[in-house]
Coordinates of C-alpha atoms in Angstrom, one line a residue:
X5 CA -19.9 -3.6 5.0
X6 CA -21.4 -1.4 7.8
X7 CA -18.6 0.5 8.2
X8 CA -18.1 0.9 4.2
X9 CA -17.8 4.8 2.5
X10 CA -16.7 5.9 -0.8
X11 CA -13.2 5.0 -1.3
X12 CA -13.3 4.5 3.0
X13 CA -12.7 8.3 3.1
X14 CA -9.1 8.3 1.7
X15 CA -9.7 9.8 -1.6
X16 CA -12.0 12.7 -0.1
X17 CA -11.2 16.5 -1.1
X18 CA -11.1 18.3 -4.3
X19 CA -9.8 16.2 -7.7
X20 CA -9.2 17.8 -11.4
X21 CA -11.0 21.3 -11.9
X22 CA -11.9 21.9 -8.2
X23 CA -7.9 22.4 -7.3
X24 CA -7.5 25.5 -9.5
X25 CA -11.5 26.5 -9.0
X26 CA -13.4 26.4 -5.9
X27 CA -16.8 25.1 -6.5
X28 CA -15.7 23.4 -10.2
X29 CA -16.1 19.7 -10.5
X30 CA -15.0 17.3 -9.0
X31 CA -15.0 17.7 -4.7
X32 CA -15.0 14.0 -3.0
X33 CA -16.8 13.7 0.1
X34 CA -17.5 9.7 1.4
X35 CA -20.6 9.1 3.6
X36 CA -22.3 11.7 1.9
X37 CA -23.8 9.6 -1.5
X38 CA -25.9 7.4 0.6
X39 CA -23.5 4.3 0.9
X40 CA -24.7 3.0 4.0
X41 CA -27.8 2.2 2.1
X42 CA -26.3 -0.1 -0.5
X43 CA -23.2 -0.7 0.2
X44 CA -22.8 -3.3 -2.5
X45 CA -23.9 -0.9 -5.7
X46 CA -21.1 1.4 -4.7
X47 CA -18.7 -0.8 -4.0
X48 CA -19.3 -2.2 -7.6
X49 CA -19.3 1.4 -9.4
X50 CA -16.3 1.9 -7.1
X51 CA -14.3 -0.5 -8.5
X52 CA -15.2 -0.6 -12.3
X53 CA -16.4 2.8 -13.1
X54 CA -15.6 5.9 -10.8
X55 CA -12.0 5.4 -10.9
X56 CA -11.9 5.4 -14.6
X57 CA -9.5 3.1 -16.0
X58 CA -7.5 3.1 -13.1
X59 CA -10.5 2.0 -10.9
X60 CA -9.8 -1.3 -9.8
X61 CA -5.9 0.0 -8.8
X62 CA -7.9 2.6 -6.7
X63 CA -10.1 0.2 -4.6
X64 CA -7.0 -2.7 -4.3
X65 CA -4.7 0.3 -2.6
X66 CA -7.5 1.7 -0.4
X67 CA -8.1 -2.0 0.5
X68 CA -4.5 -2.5 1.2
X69 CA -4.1 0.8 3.1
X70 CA -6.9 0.2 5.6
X71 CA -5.7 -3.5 6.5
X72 CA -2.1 -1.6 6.8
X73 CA -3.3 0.6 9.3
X74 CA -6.1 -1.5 11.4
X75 CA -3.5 -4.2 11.6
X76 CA -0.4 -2.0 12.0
X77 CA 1.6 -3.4 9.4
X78 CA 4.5 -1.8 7.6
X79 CA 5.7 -1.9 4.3
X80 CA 6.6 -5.0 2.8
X81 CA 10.0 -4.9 1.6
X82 CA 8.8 -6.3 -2.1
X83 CA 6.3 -3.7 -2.3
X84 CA 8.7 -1.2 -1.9
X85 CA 10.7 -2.3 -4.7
X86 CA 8.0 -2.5 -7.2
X87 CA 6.8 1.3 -6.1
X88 CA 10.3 2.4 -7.5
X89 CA 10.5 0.7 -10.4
X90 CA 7.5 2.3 -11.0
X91 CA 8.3 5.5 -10.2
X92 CA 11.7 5.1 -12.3
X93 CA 9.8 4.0 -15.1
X94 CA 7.3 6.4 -15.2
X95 CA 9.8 9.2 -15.0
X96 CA 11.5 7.8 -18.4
X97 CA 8.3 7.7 -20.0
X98 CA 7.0 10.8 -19.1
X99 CA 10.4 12.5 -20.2
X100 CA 10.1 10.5 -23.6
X101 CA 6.5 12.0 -23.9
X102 CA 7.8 14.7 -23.6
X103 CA 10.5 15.0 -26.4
X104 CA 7.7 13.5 -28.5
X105 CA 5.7 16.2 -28.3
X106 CA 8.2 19.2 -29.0
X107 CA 9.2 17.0 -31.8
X108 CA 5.9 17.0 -33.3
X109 CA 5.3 20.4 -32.6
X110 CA 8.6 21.5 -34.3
X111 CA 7.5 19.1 -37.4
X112 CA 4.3 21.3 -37.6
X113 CA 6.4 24.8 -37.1
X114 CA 8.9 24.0 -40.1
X115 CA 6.1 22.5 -42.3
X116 CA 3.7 26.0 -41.9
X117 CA 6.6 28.1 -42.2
X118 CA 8.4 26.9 -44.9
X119 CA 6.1 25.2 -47.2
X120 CA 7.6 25.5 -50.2
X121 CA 11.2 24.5 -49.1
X122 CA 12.1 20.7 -50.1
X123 CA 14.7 20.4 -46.9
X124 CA 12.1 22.0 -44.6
X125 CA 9.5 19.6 -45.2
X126 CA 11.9 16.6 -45.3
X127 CA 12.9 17.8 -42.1
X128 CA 9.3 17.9 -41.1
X129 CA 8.3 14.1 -41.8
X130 CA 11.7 13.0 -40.1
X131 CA 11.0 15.1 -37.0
X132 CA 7.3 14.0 -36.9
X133 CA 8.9 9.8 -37.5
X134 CA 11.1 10.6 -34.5
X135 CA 8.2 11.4 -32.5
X136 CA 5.6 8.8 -33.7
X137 CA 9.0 6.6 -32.6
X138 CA 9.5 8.0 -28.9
X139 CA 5.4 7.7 -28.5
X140 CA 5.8 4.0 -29.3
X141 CA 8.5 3.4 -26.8
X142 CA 6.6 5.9 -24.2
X143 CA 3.7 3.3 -25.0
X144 CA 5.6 0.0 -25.0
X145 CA 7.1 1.4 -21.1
X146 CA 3.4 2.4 -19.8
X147 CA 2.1 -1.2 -21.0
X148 CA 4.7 -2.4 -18.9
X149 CA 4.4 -0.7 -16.1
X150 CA 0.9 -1.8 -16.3
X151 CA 1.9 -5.7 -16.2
X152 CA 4.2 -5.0 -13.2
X153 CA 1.2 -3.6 -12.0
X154 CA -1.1 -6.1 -12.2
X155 CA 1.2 -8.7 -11.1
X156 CA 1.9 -6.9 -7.7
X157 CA -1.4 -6.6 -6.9
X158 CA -2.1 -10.2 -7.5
X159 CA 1.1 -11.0 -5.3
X160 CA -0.1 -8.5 -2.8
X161 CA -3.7 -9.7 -2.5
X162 CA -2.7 -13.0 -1.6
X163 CA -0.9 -11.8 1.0
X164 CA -3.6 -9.8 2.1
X165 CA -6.1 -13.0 2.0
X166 CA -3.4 -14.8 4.0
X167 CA -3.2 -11.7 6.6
X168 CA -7.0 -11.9 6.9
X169 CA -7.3 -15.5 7.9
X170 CA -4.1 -16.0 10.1
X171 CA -3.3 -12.6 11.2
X172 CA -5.3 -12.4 14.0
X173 CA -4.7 -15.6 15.2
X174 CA -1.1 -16.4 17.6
X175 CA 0.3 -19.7 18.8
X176 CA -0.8 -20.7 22.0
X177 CA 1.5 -20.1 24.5
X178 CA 2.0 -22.9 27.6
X179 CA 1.3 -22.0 30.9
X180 CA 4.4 -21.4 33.0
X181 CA 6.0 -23.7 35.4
X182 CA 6.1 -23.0 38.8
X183 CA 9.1 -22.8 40.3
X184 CA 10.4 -23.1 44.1
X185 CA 12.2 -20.5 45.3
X186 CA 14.7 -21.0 47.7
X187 CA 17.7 -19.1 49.4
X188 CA 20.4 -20.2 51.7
X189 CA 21.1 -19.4 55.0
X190 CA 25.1 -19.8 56.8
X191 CA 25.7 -21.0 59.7
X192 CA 27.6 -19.1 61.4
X193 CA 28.9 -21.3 64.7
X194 CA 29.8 -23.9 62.1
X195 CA 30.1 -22.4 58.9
X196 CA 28.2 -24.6 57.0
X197 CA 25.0 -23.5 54.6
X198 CA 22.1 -24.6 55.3
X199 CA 19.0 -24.3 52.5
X200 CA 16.0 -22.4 53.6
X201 CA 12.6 -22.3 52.2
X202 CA 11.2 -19.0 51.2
X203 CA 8.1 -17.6 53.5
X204 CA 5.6 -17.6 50.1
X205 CA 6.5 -21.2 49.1
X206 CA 6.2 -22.2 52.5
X207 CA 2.5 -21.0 53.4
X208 CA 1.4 -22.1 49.6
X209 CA 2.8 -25.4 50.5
X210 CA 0.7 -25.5 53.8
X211 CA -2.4 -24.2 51.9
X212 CA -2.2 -27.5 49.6

């Protein structure tokens, strides 16, 4: 915990209001709060409040990120996959949302402007069913992609509790043999090879 800071530094910079507005709220900056003091109390707010509701995602992926890049890992193939099903997912739901809301917005429209008209206000209550409709589904997809979530990052922490106790470690390697080297010699009167000791072995041999 010594070497703790807000978020360890990867969330710092400007967040909502201060990207459109220098000076607005909100502007990140870790090992500015005091966390070296109590470590502990932040870490706690850090992962149940400051986040918001998506607080304890925050601190699992700045967890993950800094064993990823002490330890040099890469991606893991798995966790790939589940950041684009995500990503698909989330694009059909925000496009759902989306429709939803011109929907009810053109259900208001007709009812204002034609209030006395029996089709324009039946078209009104359908248009505003068929949106109440495509906010359920965008719902029912965002609940999922929440219990994807959630089951990825139980996955993924156990592999991050096994990395921690048996990454460092490596299997013991056995010492070499050693091995005599030797080279052979012809003879030229005779033709015949004769074996010769190399010069190193040799004077290691007479050292023993």
């Amino acid at each position: 915990m010594t070497r703790y800071r807000l978020w360890q530094g990867y969330y710092d910079g400007p967040h909502c209001f201060a990207r459109h507005c220098d000076g607005a709220p909100i502007t990140i900056e870790s090992g500015t709060y005091g966390e070296q003091d109590c470590p502990n109390a932040f870490l706690c707010l850090e992962v149940s409040v400051l986040g918001g509701m998506c607080s304890s995602c925050c601190a699992f992926e700045v967890s993950r990120r800094l064993m990823k890049e002490e330890r040099e890992l890469g991606i893991d193939p798995t966790e790939a996959r589940q950041e684009k099903c995500i990503n698909f997912a989330g694009g059909i739901a925000a496009s759902i949302h989306q429709w939803a809301c011109c929907m009810y917005c053109t259900s208001c429209c007709v009812g204002c402007c034609a209030p006395d008209s029996e089709g324009a206000q039946e078209c009104s209550a359908e248009a505003r069913r068929a949106s109440q409709a495509c906010w359920s589904i965008a719902h029912t997809i965002y609940k999922g992609m929440w219990a994807v979530k959630i089951i990825a990052i139980g996955c993924m922490s156990s592999q991050m509790i096994h990395e921690d106790k048996y990454g460092k470690q490596s299997p013991l390697k056995e010492a070499p043999e050693s091995m005599k080297m030797e080279r052979e010699k012809i003879d030229h009167e005779n033709g015949n090879e004769i074996p010769m000791v190399n010069a190193f072995t040799d004077q290691y041999a007479q050292h023993e």
